[in-house]
CSV table of C-alpha atoms in Angstrom, one decimal:
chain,number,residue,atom,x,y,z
A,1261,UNK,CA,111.9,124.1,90.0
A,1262,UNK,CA,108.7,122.7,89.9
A,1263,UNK,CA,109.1,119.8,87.5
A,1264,UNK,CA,112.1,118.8,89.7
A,1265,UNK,CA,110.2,118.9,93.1
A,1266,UNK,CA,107.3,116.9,90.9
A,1267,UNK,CA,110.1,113.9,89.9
A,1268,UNK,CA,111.7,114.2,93.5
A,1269,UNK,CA,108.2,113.2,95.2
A,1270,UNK,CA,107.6,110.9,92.2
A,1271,UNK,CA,110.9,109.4,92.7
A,1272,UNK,CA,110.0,109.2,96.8
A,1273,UNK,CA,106.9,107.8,96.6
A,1274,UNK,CA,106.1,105.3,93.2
A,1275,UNK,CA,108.6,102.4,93.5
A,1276,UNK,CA,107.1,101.2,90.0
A,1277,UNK,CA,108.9,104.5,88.6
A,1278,UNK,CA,112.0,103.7,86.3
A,1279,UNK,CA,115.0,105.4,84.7
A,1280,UNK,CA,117.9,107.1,85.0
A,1281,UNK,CA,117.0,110.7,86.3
A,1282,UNK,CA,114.3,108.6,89.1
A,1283,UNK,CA,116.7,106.4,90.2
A,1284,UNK,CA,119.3,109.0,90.7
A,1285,UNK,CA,117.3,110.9,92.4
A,1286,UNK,CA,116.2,108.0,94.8
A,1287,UNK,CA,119.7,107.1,95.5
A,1288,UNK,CA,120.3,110.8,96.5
A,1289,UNK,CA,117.7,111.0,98.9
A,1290,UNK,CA,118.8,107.5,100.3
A,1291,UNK,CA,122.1,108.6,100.7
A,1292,UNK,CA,120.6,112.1,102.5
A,1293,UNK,CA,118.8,109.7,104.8
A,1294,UNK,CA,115.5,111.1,103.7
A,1295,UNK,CA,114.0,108.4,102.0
A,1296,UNK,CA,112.0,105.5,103.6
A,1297,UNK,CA,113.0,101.5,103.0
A,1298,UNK,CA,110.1,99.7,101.1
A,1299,UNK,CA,108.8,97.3,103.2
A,1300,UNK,CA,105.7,95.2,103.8
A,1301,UNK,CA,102.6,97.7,103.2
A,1302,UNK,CA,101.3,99.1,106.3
A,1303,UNK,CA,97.8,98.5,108.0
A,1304,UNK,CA,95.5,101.5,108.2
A,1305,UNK,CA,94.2,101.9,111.7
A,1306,UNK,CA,90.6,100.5,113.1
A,1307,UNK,CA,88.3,103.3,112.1
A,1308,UNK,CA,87.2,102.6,115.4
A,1309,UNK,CA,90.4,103.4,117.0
A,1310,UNK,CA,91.0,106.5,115.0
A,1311,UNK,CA,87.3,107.8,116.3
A,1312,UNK,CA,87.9,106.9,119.7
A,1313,UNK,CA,91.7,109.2,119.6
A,1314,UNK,CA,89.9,112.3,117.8
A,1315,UNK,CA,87.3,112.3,120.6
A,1316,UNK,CA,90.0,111.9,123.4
A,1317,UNK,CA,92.1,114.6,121.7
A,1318,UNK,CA,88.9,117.4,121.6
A,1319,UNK,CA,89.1,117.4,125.2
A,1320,UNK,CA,90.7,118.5,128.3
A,1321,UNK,CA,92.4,122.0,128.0
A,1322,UNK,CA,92.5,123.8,124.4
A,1323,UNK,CA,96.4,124.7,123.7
A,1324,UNK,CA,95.2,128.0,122.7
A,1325,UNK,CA,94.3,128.8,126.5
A,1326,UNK,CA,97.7,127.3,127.8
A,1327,UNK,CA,99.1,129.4,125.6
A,1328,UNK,CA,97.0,132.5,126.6
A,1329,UNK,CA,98.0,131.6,130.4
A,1330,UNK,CA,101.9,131.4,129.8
A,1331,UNK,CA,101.5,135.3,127.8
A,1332,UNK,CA,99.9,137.1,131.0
């Protein structure tokens, strides 16, 4: 089970992968809707930006407390 999850993800996620068993297995998860078209590589975010979201996301009300408040 685990060499097949291993050659699913491989399959998945290495274009430059080859063969018979890969490219079944990519045209399997294509057809289950589960794999993403290649495209143009992405950007990574602004470190900047990224920095600026993690501090906006530490505050304001913790979900642990709004989920304490909707158990009493």
């Amino acid at each position: 089970m685990n060499e097949f999850l291993t050659r699913v993800l491989a399959a998945a996620t290495d274009p430059d992968l080859g063969g018979s068993d890969v490219q079944r297995i990519r045209e399997r998860l294509a057809q289950a809707g589960i794999l993403a078209p290649d495209g143009p590589p992405r950007r990574r975010p602004d470190p900047a930006d990224v920095a600026r979201a993690r501090r906006a996301a530490g505050t304001g009300t913790q979900l642990s407390e709004l989920v304490t408040r909707e158990r009493t």
